[in-house]
CSV table of C-alpha atoms in Angstrom, one decimal:
chain,number,residue,atom,x,y,z
P,1,MET,CA,-70.5,-375.7,-124.2
P,2,HIS,CA,-69.0,-372.2,-124.3
P,3,ILE,CA,-71.1,-369.5,-122.5
P,4,SER,CA,-71.0,-366.2,-124.4
P,5,GLU,CA,-70.2,-362.8,-122.8
P,6,GLY,CA,-72.9,-360.8,-121.3
P,7,ILE,CA,-75.2,-363.6,-120.2
P,8,LEU,CA,-74.1,-364.4,-116.6
P,9,THR,CA,-74.4,-362.3,-113.6
P,10,LEU,CA,-71.3,-360.9,-111.8
P,11,PRO,CA,-71.4,-363.2,-108.7
P,12,ILE,CA,-71.3,-366.3,-110.9
P,13,LEU,CA,-68.5,-364.9,-113.1
P,14,ALA,CA,-66.5,-364.2,-109.9
P,15,GLU,CA,-67.1,-367.6,-108.4
P,16,GLY,CA,-66.1,-369.2,-111.6
P,17,GLY,CA,-63.0,-367.1,-111.8
P,18,VAL,CA,-61.9,-368.0,-108.2
P,19,LEU,CA,-62.6,-371.7,-108.7
P,20,ALA,CA,-60.7,-371.7,-112.0
P,21,ILE,CA,-57.7,-370.0,-110.4
P,22,ILE,CA,-57.5,-372.5,-107.5
P,23,GLY,CA,-57.9,-375.4,-109.9
P,24,THR,CA,-55.2,-374.1,-112.2
P,25,ALA,CA,-52.8,-373.6,-109.3
P,26,ILE,CA,-53.4,-377.2,-108.1
P,27,GLY,CA,-53.0,-378.4,-111.7
P,28,LEU,CA,-49.7,-376.6,-112.3
P,29,LYS,CA,-48.3,-378.3,-109.2
P,30,HIS,CA,-49.2,-381.7,-110.7
P,31,ILE,CA,-47.3,-381.2,-114.0
P,32,ASP,CA,-44.1,-383.1,-113.8
P,33,THR,CA,-41.2,-381.6,-115.9
P,34,ASP,CA,-41.1,-384.8,-118.0
P,35,HIS,CA,-44.7,-384.4,-119.0
P,36,ILE,CA,-44.9,-380.8,-120.0
P,37,ILE,CA,-45.0,-381.7,-123.7
P,38,GLU,CA,-47.8,-384.2,-123.3
P,39,THR,CA,-49.8,-381.6,-121.4
P,40,SER,CA,-49.3,-379.0,-124.1
P,41,LEU,CA,-50.2,-381.4,-126.8
P,42,LEU,CA,-53.4,-382.5,-125.1
P,43,SER,CA,-54.2,-378.9,-124.6
P,44,SER,CA,-53.8,-378.3,-128.3
P,45,ALA,CA,-56.1,-381.3,-129.0
P,46,PHE,CA,-58.7,-379.8,-126.8
P,47,PHE,CA,-58.2,-376.5,-128.5
P,48,VAL,CA,-58.9,-377.9,-132.0
P,49,ALA,CA,-61.6,-380.4,-130.9
P,50,SER,CA,-64.2,-377.6,-130.7
P,51,LEU,CA,-63.8,-377.0,-134.4
P,52,ALA,CA,-64.8,-380.6,-135.3
P,53,HIS,CA,-68.5,-380.4,-136.2
P,54,ILE,CA,-70.5,-383.5,-136.5
P,55,PRO,CA,-74.0,-383.1,-138.0
P,56,VAL,CA,-76.6,-384.5,-135.7
P,57,GLY,CA,-80.3,-384.2,-136.7
P,58,PRO,CA,-81.1,-380.7,-137.8
P,59,GLY,CA,-78.1,-379.0,-136.1
P,60,SER,CA,-74.6,-380.1,-135.3
P,61,VAL,CA,-72.5,-380.7,-132.2
P,62,HIS,CA,-68.8,-380.2,-131.7
P,63,LEU,CA,-66.4,-382.4,-129.9
P,64,VAL,CA,-65.2,-381.3,-126.4
P,65,LEU,CA,-62.7,-384.1,-125.5
P,66,ASN,CA,-62.6,-383.0,-121.8
P,67,GLY,CA,-63.1,-386.6,-120.7
P,68,LEU,CA,-60.0,-387.7,-122.7
P,69,VAL,CA,-57.9,-384.9,-121.4
P,70,GLY,CA,-59.1,-385.6,-117.9
P,71,ILE,CA,-58.3,-389.3,-117.7
P,72,ILE,CA,-54.8,-388.7,-119.1
P,73,LEU,CA,-53.8,-385.5,-117.3
P,74,GLY,CA,-55.8,-385.6,-114.1
P,75,TRP,CA,-55.5,-382.3,-112.3
P,76,ALA,CA,-53.1,-381.0,-114.9
P,77,SER,CA,-56.1,-380.9,-117.3
P,78,VAL,CA,-57.3,-377.7,-115.5
P,79,PRO,CA,-54.4,-375.5,-116.7
P,80,ALA,CA,-54.4,-377.3,-120.0
P,81,ILE,CA,-58.1,-376.6,-120.6
P,82,ALA,CA,-57.8,-373.0,-119.2
P,83,ILE,CA,-55.1,-372.0,-121.6
P,84,ALA,CA,-56.9,-373.6,-124.6
P,85,LEU,CA,-60.1,-371.8,-123.7
P,86,PHE,CA,-58.2,-368.6,-123.3
P,87,LEU,CA,-56.8,-369.0,-126.9
P,88,GLN,CA,-60.3,-370.0,-128.2
P,89,ALA,CA,-61.8,-366.8,-126.7
P,90,LEU,CA,-59.0,-364.7,-128.1
P,91,LEU,CA,-58.6,-366.2,-131.6
P,92,PHE,CA,-62.1,-367.6,-132.4
P,93,GLY,CA,-64.4,-365.6,-130.2
P,94,PHE,CA,-65.8,-368.7,-128.5
P,95,GLY,CA,-66.9,-367.8,-125.0
P,96,GLY,CA,-65.1,-364.7,-123.9
P,97,LEU,CA,-62.5,-363.4,-121.5
P,98,THR,CA,-64.9,-362.5,-118.7
P,99,VAL,CA,-66.5,-365.9,-118.8
P,100,LEU,CA,-63.2,-367.7,-119.0
P,101,GLY,CA,-63.3,-368.8,-115.4
P,102,VAL,CA,-66.8,-370.2,-115.6
P,103,ASN,CA,-66.1,-372.0,-118.9
P,104,THR,CA,-63.0,-373.5,-117.4
P,105,VAL,CA,-64.9,-374.8,-114.4
P,106,ILE,CA,-67.6,-376.2,-116.7
P,107,MET,CA,-65.1,-378.1,-118.9
P,108,ALA,CA,-62.2,-378.9,-116.6
P,109,GLY,CA,-64.2,-379.8,-113.4
P,110,PRO,CA,-65.7,-382.9,-115.1
P,111,ALA,CA,-62.3,-383.7,-116.5
P,112,VAL,CA,-60.8,-384.0,-113.0
P,113,ALA,CA,-64.0,-385.9,-111.8
P,114,VAL,CA,-63.8,-388.6,-114.5
P,115,TYR,CA,-60.1,-389.0,-113.7
P,116,TYR,CA,-61.0,-390.1,-110.2
P,117,LEU,CA,-64.2,-392.0,-111.2
P,118,PHE,CA,-62.9,-394.0,-114.1
P,119,GLY,CA,-59.1,-393.8,-113.9
P,120,PRO,CA,-58.8,-396.9,-111.8
P,121,MET,CA,-61.0,-398.8,-114.3
P,122,ILE,CA,-58.9,-397.7,-117.2
P,123,ARG,CA,-55.7,-398.7,-115.6
P,124,LYS,CA,-57.1,-402.2,-114.8
P,125,GLY,CA,-57.0,-403.0,-118.5
P,126,GLY,CA,-59.0,-405.4,-120.6
P,127,ARG,CA,-62.7,-405.0,-120.9
P,128,SER,CA,-63.0,-402.6,-118.0
P,129,ARG,CA,-60.6,-400.3,-119.8
P,130,VAL,CA,-62.9,-400.1,-122.8
P,131,LEU,CA,-65.9,-399.6,-120.7
P,132,GLY,CA,-64.2,-397.1,-118.4
P,133,ALA,CA,-63.0,-395.0,-121.3
P,134,PHE,CA,-66.5,-394.9,-122.9
P,135,CYS,CA,-68.0,-393.9,-119.5
P,136,ALA,CA,-65.3,-391.2,-119.0
P,137,GLY,CA,-66.0,-389.6,-122.3
P,138,MET,CA,-69.8,-389.7,-121.8
P,139,VAL,CA,-69.9,-388.7,-118.1
P,140,ALA,CA,-67.6,-385.8,-118.7
P,141,ILE,CA,-70.1,-384.3,-121.1
P,142,LEU,CA,-73.0,-385.1,-118.8
P,143,LEU,CA,-71.4,-383.3,-115.9
P,144,SER,CA,-70.3,-380.4,-118.1
P,145,THR,CA,-73.9,-380.0,-119.3
P,146,CYS,CA,-75.2,-380.1,-115.7
P,147,LEU,CA,-72.6,-377.4,-114.7
P,148,LEU,CA,-73.6,-375.4,-117.7
P,149,ALA,CA,-77.3,-375.5,-116.7
P,150,LEU,CA,-76.4,-374.6,-113.2
P,151,ALA,CA,-74.4,-371.6,-114.3
P,152,LEU,CA,-77.3,-370.5,-116.5
P,153,VAL,CA,-79.9,-370.8,-113.6
P,154,ALA,CA,-79.5,-367.1,-112.7
P,155,THR,CA,-80.5,-366.0,-116.2
P,156,ASP,CA,-84.1,-366.3,-117.4
P,157,ARG,CA,-85.2,-369.9,-117.3
P,158,SER,CA,-85.5,-372.4,-114.4
P,159,PHE,CA,-82.7,-374.9,-113.9
P,160,LEU,CA,-84.9,-377.9,-114.9
P,161,ASP,CA,-86.0,-376.3,-118.1
P,162,THR,CA,-82.5,-375.3,-119.1
P,163,ALA,CA,-81.1,-378.7,-118.1
P,164,ARG,CA,-83.8,-380.6,-120.0
P,165,LEU,CA,-83.2,-378.4,-123.1
P,166,LEU,CA,-79.5,-378.9,-122.9
P,167,LEU,CA,-79.4,-382.6,-122.1
P,168,GLY,CA,-81.7,-383.4,-125.0
P,169,ALA,CA,-79.3,-381.6,-127.4
P,170,GLN,CA,-76.2,-383.2,-125.8
P,171,ILE,CA,-77.2,-386.9,-125.7
P,172,PRO,CA,-75.7,-387.6,-129.2
P,173,LEU,CA,-72.6,-385.7,-128.2
P,174,MET,CA,-72.3,-387.8,-125.0
P,175,LEU,CA,-72.4,-391.1,-127.0
P,176,LEU,CA,-70.0,-389.7,-129.6
P,177,GLU,CA,-67.5,-388.5,-127.0
P,178,GLY,CA,-67.8,-391.9,-125.3
P,179,VAL,CA,-66.9,-393.7,-128.5
P,180,VAL,CA,-64.1,-391.3,-129.5
P,181,THR,CA,-62.5,-391.5,-126.0
P,182,MET,CA,-62.9,-395.3,-126.1
P,183,PHE,CA,-61.0,-395.6,-129.4
P,184,VAL,CA,-58.3,-393.1,-128.4
P,185,VAL,CA,-57.7,-394.9,-125.1
P,186,SER,CA,-57.6,-398.3,-126.7
P,187,PHE,CA,-55.2,-397.0,-129.2
P,188,LEU,CA,-53.0,-395.4,-126.5
P,189,ALA,CA,-53.1,-398.6,-124.5
P,190,ARG,CA,-51.6,-400.5,-127.4
P,191,VAL,CA,-49.0,-398.0,-128.5
P,192,GLN,CA,-48.1,-396.0,-125.4
P,193,PRO,CA,-49.6,-397.5,-122.3
P,194,GLU,CA,-47.5,-395.4,-119.9
P,195,LEU,CA,-49.4,-392.3,-121.0
P,196,LEU,CA,-52.5,-393.6,-119.3
P,197,ASN,CA,-50.7,-393.9,-116.0
P,198,PHE,CA,-48.9,-390.7,-116.1
P,199,ALA,CA,-51.0,-388.5,-113.8
P,200,ASP,CA,-50.7,-391.3,-111.2
P,201,ARG,CA,-47.0,-391.7,-111.5
P,202,VAL,CA,-46.4,-388.0,-110.9
P,203,HIS,CA,-48.1,-388.1,-107.5
P,204,PRO,CA,-48.4,-391.6,-106.4
Q,1,MET,CA,-40.5,-398.2,-127.9
Q,2,ASN,CA,-41.0,-396.0,-124.9
Q,3,SER,CA,-37.7,-394.1,-125.2
Q,4,CYS,CA,-39.5,-391.2,-126.8
Q,5,PRO,CA,-42.7,-390.8,-125.0
Q,6,PHE,CA,-44.2,-387.8,-126.8
Q,7,LEU,CA,-43.4,-388.9,-130.3
Q,8,LEU,CA,-46.4,-391.2,-130.5
Q,9,SER,CA,-48.8,-388.8,-128.8
Q,10,SER,CA,-47.7,-386.2,-131.2
Q,11,LYS,CA,-48.4,-388.6,-134.1
Q,12,LEU,CA,-51.9,-389.2,-132.6
Q,13,PHE,CA,-52.3,-385.5,-132.2
Q,14,PHE,CA,-51.5,-384.7,-135.9
Q,15,LEU,CA,-53.9,-387.5,-137.0
Q,16,LEU,CA,-56.6,-385.7,-134.9
Q,17,ILE,CA,-55.8,-382.4,-136.5
Q,18,LEU,CA,-55.9,-383.9,-140.0
Q,19,TRP,CA,-59.2,-385.5,-139.2
Q,20,ILE,CA,-60.6,-382.2,-137.9
Q,21,LEU,CA,-59.4,-380.3,-140.9
Q,22,ILE,CA,-61.1,-382.8,-143.2
Q,23,THR,CA,-64.4,-383.0,-141.3
Q,24,SER,CA,-64.8,-379.4,-140.2
Q,25,ALA,CA,-63.9,-377.4,-143.3
Q,26,PRO,CA,-67.1,-375.5,-143.9
Q,27,ALA,CA,-69.0,-375.6,-140.6
Q,28,LEU,CA,-67.3,-374.0,-137.6
Q,29,ALA,CA,-68.4,-373.6,-134.0
Q,30,HIS,CA,-70.4,-371.6,-131.6
Q,31,HIS,CA,-69.6,-368.0,-132.0
Q,32,LEU,CA,-72.8,-366.1,-132.5
Q,33,SER,CA,-72.1,-363.1,-134.7
Q,34,VAL,CA,-74.7,-360.4,-135.3
Q,35,PHE,CA,-74.6,-357.8,-138.1
Q,36,ALA,CA,-77.2,-355.1,-138.8
Q,37,TYR,CA,-77.6,-352.5,-141.5
Q,38,VAL,CA,-80.2,-350.0,-142.6
Q,39,SER,CA,-82.0,-350.8,-145.8
Q,40,GLY,CA,-84.6,-348.3,-147.0
Q,41,GLY,CA,-86.7,-347.5,-144.0
Q,42,ASP,CA,-85.9,-350.8,-142.3
Q,43,ILE,CA,-83.2,-352.2,-140.2
Q,44,VAL,CA,-82.0,-355.6,-141.3
Q,45,VAL,CA,-80.5,-357.9,-138.7
Q,46,GLN,CA,-78.5,-361.0,-139.6
Q,47,ALA,CA,-77.3,-363.5,-137.1
Q,48,SER,CA,-75.2,-366.6,-137.6
Q,49,PHE,CA,-73.0,-369.2,-136.0
Q,50,GLY,CA,-70.4,-368.8,-138.7
Q,51,HIS,CA,-70.1,-370.0,-142.2
Q,52,ASN,CA,-73.6,-370.4,-143.6
Q,53,ARG,CA,-75.2,-371.5,-140.3
Q,54,PRO,CA,-77.9,-369.0,-139.6
Q,55,VAL,CA,-79.4,-368.6,-136.2
Q,56,LYS,CA,-82.9,-369.8,-136.8
Q,57,GLY,CA,-85.6,-368.5,-134.5
Q,58,GLY,CA,-83.1,-366.5,-132.4
Q,59,GLU,CA,-84.7,-364.0,-130.0
Q,60,VAL,CA,-83.8,-360.5,-131.1
Q,61,SER,CA,-84.1,-357.5,-128.8
Q,62,VAL,CA,-83.4,-354.0,-129.8
Q,63,LYS,CA,-82.6,-351.4,-127.3
Q,64,THR,CA,-81.5,-347.7,-127.3
Q,65,GLY,CA,-78.1,-346.7,-125.8
Q,66,ALA,CA,-79.9,-345.9,-122.6
Q,67,GLY,CA,-81.4,-349.4,-122.5
Q,68,LYS,CA,-85.0,-348.6,-123.5
Q,69,LEU,CA,-86.6,-351.6,-125.3
Q,70,LEU,CA,-87.6,-350.6,-128.9
Q,71,PHE,CA,-88.4,-353.8,-130.6
Q,72,GLN,CA,-88.5,-357.6,-130.0
Q,73,GLY,CA,-88.8,-360.4,-132.6
Q,74,LYS,CA,-87.4,-363.7,-133.9
Q,75,THR,CA,-85.1,-364.4,-136.8
Q,76,ASP,CA,-86.4,-366.3,-139.7
Q,77,GLY,CA,-85.0,-369.5,-141.4
Q,78,ARG,CA,-82.1,-367.5,-142.9
Q,79,GLY,CA,-81.2,-365.9,-139.6
Q,80,MET,CA,-82.6,-362.5,-140.7
Q,81,LEU,CA,-85.0,-360.1,-139.2
Q,82,ARG,CA,-86.3,-356.9,-140.8
Q,83,PHE,CA,-88.1,-354.2,-138.8
Q,84,PRO,CA,-89.0,-350.6,-139.4
Q,85,ARG,CA,-86.3,-348.2,-138.4
Q,86,PRO,CA,-87.3,-346.5,-135.1
Q,87,GLN,CA,-87.4,-342.8,-134.7
Q,88,LEU,CA,-84.3,-341.7,-132.8
Q,89,PRO,CA,-82.5,-338.5,-131.8
Q,90,LYS,CA,-79.6,-337.4,-133.9
Q,91,ASN,CA,-76.9,-339.0,-131.7
Q,92,GLY,CA,-78.9,-342.0,-130.7
Q,93,THR,CA,-77.4,-345.5,-130.9
Q,94,VAL,CA,-79.1,-348.9,-131.1
Q,95,LYS,CA,-77.9,-352.1,-129.5
Q,96,ILE,CA,-79.2,-355.3,-131.1
Q,97,THR,CA,-78.8,-358.5,-129.1
Q,98,VAL,CA,-79.6,-361.9,-130.5
Q,99,SER,CA,-79.9,-364.9,-128.3
Q,100,GLY,CA,-79.6,-368.3,-129.9
Q,101,GLY,CA,-80.5,-370.9,-127.2
Q,102,PRO,CA,-79.0,-371.3,-123.7
Q,103,GLY,CA,-75.5,-369.8,-123.3
Q,104,HIS,CA,-75.3,-368.3,-126.8
Q,105,GLN,CA,-75.7,-364.6,-127.4
Q,106,GLY,CA,-74.2,-361.9,-129.6
Q,107,SER,CA,-74.8,-358.3,-130.1
Q,108,TRP,CA,-74.2,-355.5,-132.6
Q,109,THR,CA,-74.3,-351.7,-131.9
Q,110,MET,CA,-75.3,-349.3,-134.6
Q,111,THR,CA,-73.8,-345.9,-134.4
Q,112,PRO,CA,-75.6,-342.7,-135.5
Q,113,ALA,CA,-73.6,-342.9,-138.8
Q,114,ASP,CA,-74.8,-346.5,-139.4
Q,115,LEU,CA,-78.3,-345.5,-138.7
Q,116,GLY,CA,-78.1,-342.4,-141.0
Q,117,ASN,CA,-79.8,-340.4,-138.3
Q,118,GLY,CA,-78.6,-337.1,-139.8
Q,119,MET,CA,-80.6,-337.7,-143.0
Q,120,ALA,CA,-84.0,-338.3,-141.7
Q,121,GLU,CA,-86.4,-338.6,-144.6
Q,122,THR,CA,-88.4,-335.5,-143.6
Q,123,GLU,CA,-85.4,-333.1,-143.7
Q,124,ALA,CA,-83.6,-334.6,-146.7
Q,125,PRO,CA,-85.5,-333.0,-149.6
Q,126,ALA,CA,-84.9,-329.5,-148.3
Q,127,GLU,CA,-81.2,-330.0,-147.7
Q,128,ARG,CA,-80.7,-331.7,-151.0
Q,129,LYS,CA,-82.5,-329.0,-152.9
Q,130,SER,CA,-80.2,-326.3,-151.6
Q,131,ALA,CA,-77.2,-328.5,-152.5
Q,132,ILE,CA,-78.4,-329.1,-156.0
Q,133,GLN,CA,-79.5,-325.6,-156.9
Q,134,PRO,CA,-76.2,-324.0,-157.7
Q,135,ALA,CA,-75.3,-326.7,-160.1
Q,136,SER,CA,-78.7,-326.7,-161.7
Q,137,HIS,CA,-78.0,-323.1,-163.0
Q,138,SER,CA,-76.2,-324.5,-165.9
Q,139,SER,CA,-78.6,-327.4,-166.6
Q,140,PRO,CA,-82.1,-327.0,-167.9
Q,141,ALA,CA,-84.2,-325.8,-165.0
Q,142,LEU,CA,-86.3,-328.4,-163.2
Q,143,SER,CA,-89.4,-327.7,-161.4
Q,144,GLU,CA,-89.6,-328.4,-157.7
Q,145,GLU,CA,-91.8,-331.4,-158.4
Q,146,GLU,CA,-89.3,-332.9,-160.9
Q,147,GLN,CA,-86.4,-332.3,-158.5
Q,148,LYS,CA,-88.2,-334.2,-155.7
Q,149,TYR,CA,-89.1,-337.0,-158.1
Q,150,LEU,CA,-85.5,-337.2,-159.4
Q,151,SER,CA,-84.0,-337.3,-155.9
Q,152,ARG,CA,-86.4,-340.1,-154.9
Q,153,LEU,CA,-85.5,-342.1,-158.0
Q,154,ILE,CA,-81.8,-341.6,-157.3
Q,155,SER,CA,-82.0,-342.7,-153.7
Q,156,GLU,CA,-84.0,-345.7,-154.7
Q,157,ALA,CA,-81.5,-346.7,-157.4
Q,158,VAL,CA,-78.6,-346.2,-155.0
Q,159,ALA,CA,-80.3,-348.3,-152.3
Q,160,ARG,CA,-80.9,-351.1,-154.9
Q,161,GLU,CA,-77.2,-351.0,-155.9
Q,162,ILE,CA,-75.9,-350.9,-152.4
Q,163,GLU,CA,-78.2,-353.6,-150.9
Q,164,PRO,CA,-76.1,-356.6,-152.2
Q,165,LEU,CA,-72.9,-354.9,-150.9
Q,166,LYS,CA,-74.5,-354.7,-147.5
Q,167,ALA,CA,-75.5,-358.3,-147.6
Q,168,MET,CA,-71.9,-359.2,-148.7
Q,169,MET,CA,-70.6,-357.2,-145.7
Q,170,ALA,CA,-72.9,-359.2,-143.5
Q,171,ARG,CA,-71.6,-362.5,-144.8
Q,172,GLN,CA,-68.0,-361.3,-144.3
Q,173,MET,CA,-68.8,-360.5,-140.6
Q,174,GLU,CA,-70.0,-364.0,-140.0
Q,175,SER,CA,-66.8,-365.8,-141.1
Q,176,GLY,CA,-65.7,-368.4,-138.5
Q,177,PRO,CA,-62.2,-369.0,-137.3
Q,178,SER,CA,-59.6,-368.9,-140.1
Q,179,LEU,CA,-57.0,-371.5,-140.7
Q,180,GLN,CA,-54.3,-368.9,-139.6
Q,181,ASN,CA,-56.0,-368.6,-136.3
Q,182,ILE,CA,-56.3,-372.4,-135.8
Q,183,ILE,CA,-52.6,-372.9,-136.7
Q,184,GLY,CA,-51.6,-369.9,-134.6
Q,185,GLY,CA,-53.4,-371.2,-131.6
Q,186,ILE,CA,-51.7,-374.6,-131.8
Q,187,GLY,CA,-48.4,-372.9,-132.3
Q,188,TRP,CA,-49.0,-370.9,-129.1
Q,189,LEU,CA,-49.9,-374.0,-127.0
Q,190,VAL,CA,-47.0,-376.1,-128.3
Q,191,GLY,CA,-44.7,-373.1,-127.9
Q,192,LEU,CA,-45.7,-372.5,-124.3
Q,193,GLY,CA,-45.1,-376.1,-123.6
Q,194,GLY,CA,-41.6,-375.9,-125.2
Q,195,LEU,CA,-40.9,-372.8,-123.2
Q,196,ALA,CA,-42.0,-374.4,-119.9
Q,197,ALA,CA,-39.9,-377.5,-120.7
Q,198,ALA,CA,-36.8,-375.4,-121.5
Q,199,TRP,CA,-37.2,-373.5,-118.3
Q,200,ALA,CA,-37.7,-376.7,-116.2
Q,201,SER,CA,-34.7,-378.3,-117.7
Q,202,ARG,CA,-32.6,-375.3,-117.0
Q,203,LYS,CA,-33.7,-375.3,-113.4
Q,204,LYS,CA,-32.8,-379.0,-113.2
Q,205,GLN,CA,-29.3,-378.4,-114.5
Q,206,ARG,CA,-28.5,-375.8,-111.8
C-alpha cells in the first residue's frame, strides 16, 4: 500500500500533501482530551500492522487495519494514520517523506469513508454489527487500492491496467482485513462497547 | 468495568503486537532495497523486499549521472541481475533503479570509487608494473610476460576471495526493520499520546 519515493509526479505529491494537511487538521479537532490515549494506541496498532505478513499464494500481503482504525476513530484516524506513516517512513523506509501526504490520503481517506458508511451498522449491534465490521475492513482496502491506482495513473500504465493488477493482488487482503476487523469489533463490543461509539460521542 | 477505558484496549493492543511478533519474524514489508557491486568485468545488482524476499522479475534500468540510459533488464529468481560494466569517464556515476510492481521502487547509486573507474583494465598493467619494479630489484627478476601473468593471477584470486564478502554486504543492505525500530516507533506513538494527554489535562486545570 505504500508508494515509494521517486514514482509520483510533483502535482500529485502536492495535492496529496494539501489533502493530508486539511484532513489532519479536521482530525485533530475531533480528538477529545479523554480519548488521546486510545488514538495513540490505535495509531501504534496501525504502525505495527504493516509488519504482519501473511503468505498468500506465491507472495505475501501485510495487514493495513485502516478500516478498524476508521470505524473506531472516525476523523481522528487521519492524524493517527499520518503520524504512524511518518514513523514508518522514518524508521522502516516504507513509503517516504515526500510521498507521506499521498500515502496518508490513500490509507486514511477510506478509513473516514468506512466510518460514515458502516459506523451506523456497527452501532446497531447484533448481526448487522458483524456484517458491518467485515464490510468496513474489506471496503477500506478496496477504496485504498482504488486511490492507489488513481495516484499511479500519471506514471506509466493506464488506470485500468494498474487497478486490475492491484485489485487481483489485494482480494485476499480484503477478505483477511474483513475477518480481522470483524473479530476485533466483536471482541471490543463484548469487553468495551463504549470504544465503538467514541467518535460519535465526541461530536454528536 | 468501564472505569478505565484504555486498559482493555491496551490489552488488545499488546495481544496484537505479540501476534505480529510471532507471525512476522522473518518476513518484513515493502521496502525495496537495491544494492550493486562490481564483480570482475560485470556489475551485479541485487534487489529485495527485505529478509530473503528477492524482487523477482523486477525491471532494472541503469542510467548515468546525467540520465542517459545505459542498460535495461529484469532480475532473476534470486533478485539478481548481472550485466557488463559500461565504459564510463573517470568521474562518472551510475544510478540503478529497480521497479518491483506498481508503487514499489528503489535505487542505488554507484560512485566512481564503487565502479573502480580509476583502474580501467587497459591502464592497469602499466601502472602496476611501475609500482612493482622497485621491489622486484631484490627478488629474482621476472620477465614482463611473467609479471603480467602474475598480476592477472593475483587479481583473479583477490576477486574470488572478495566476492562472498560483497554478497554478504548485499545481504546486510537488505535487512528489514529491526526490533529496535519497531519498539522505538511504538514508544514514540504512545509517548506522543502521553504528552498530548498531559498537556490537555494541564490546560483543563487552569
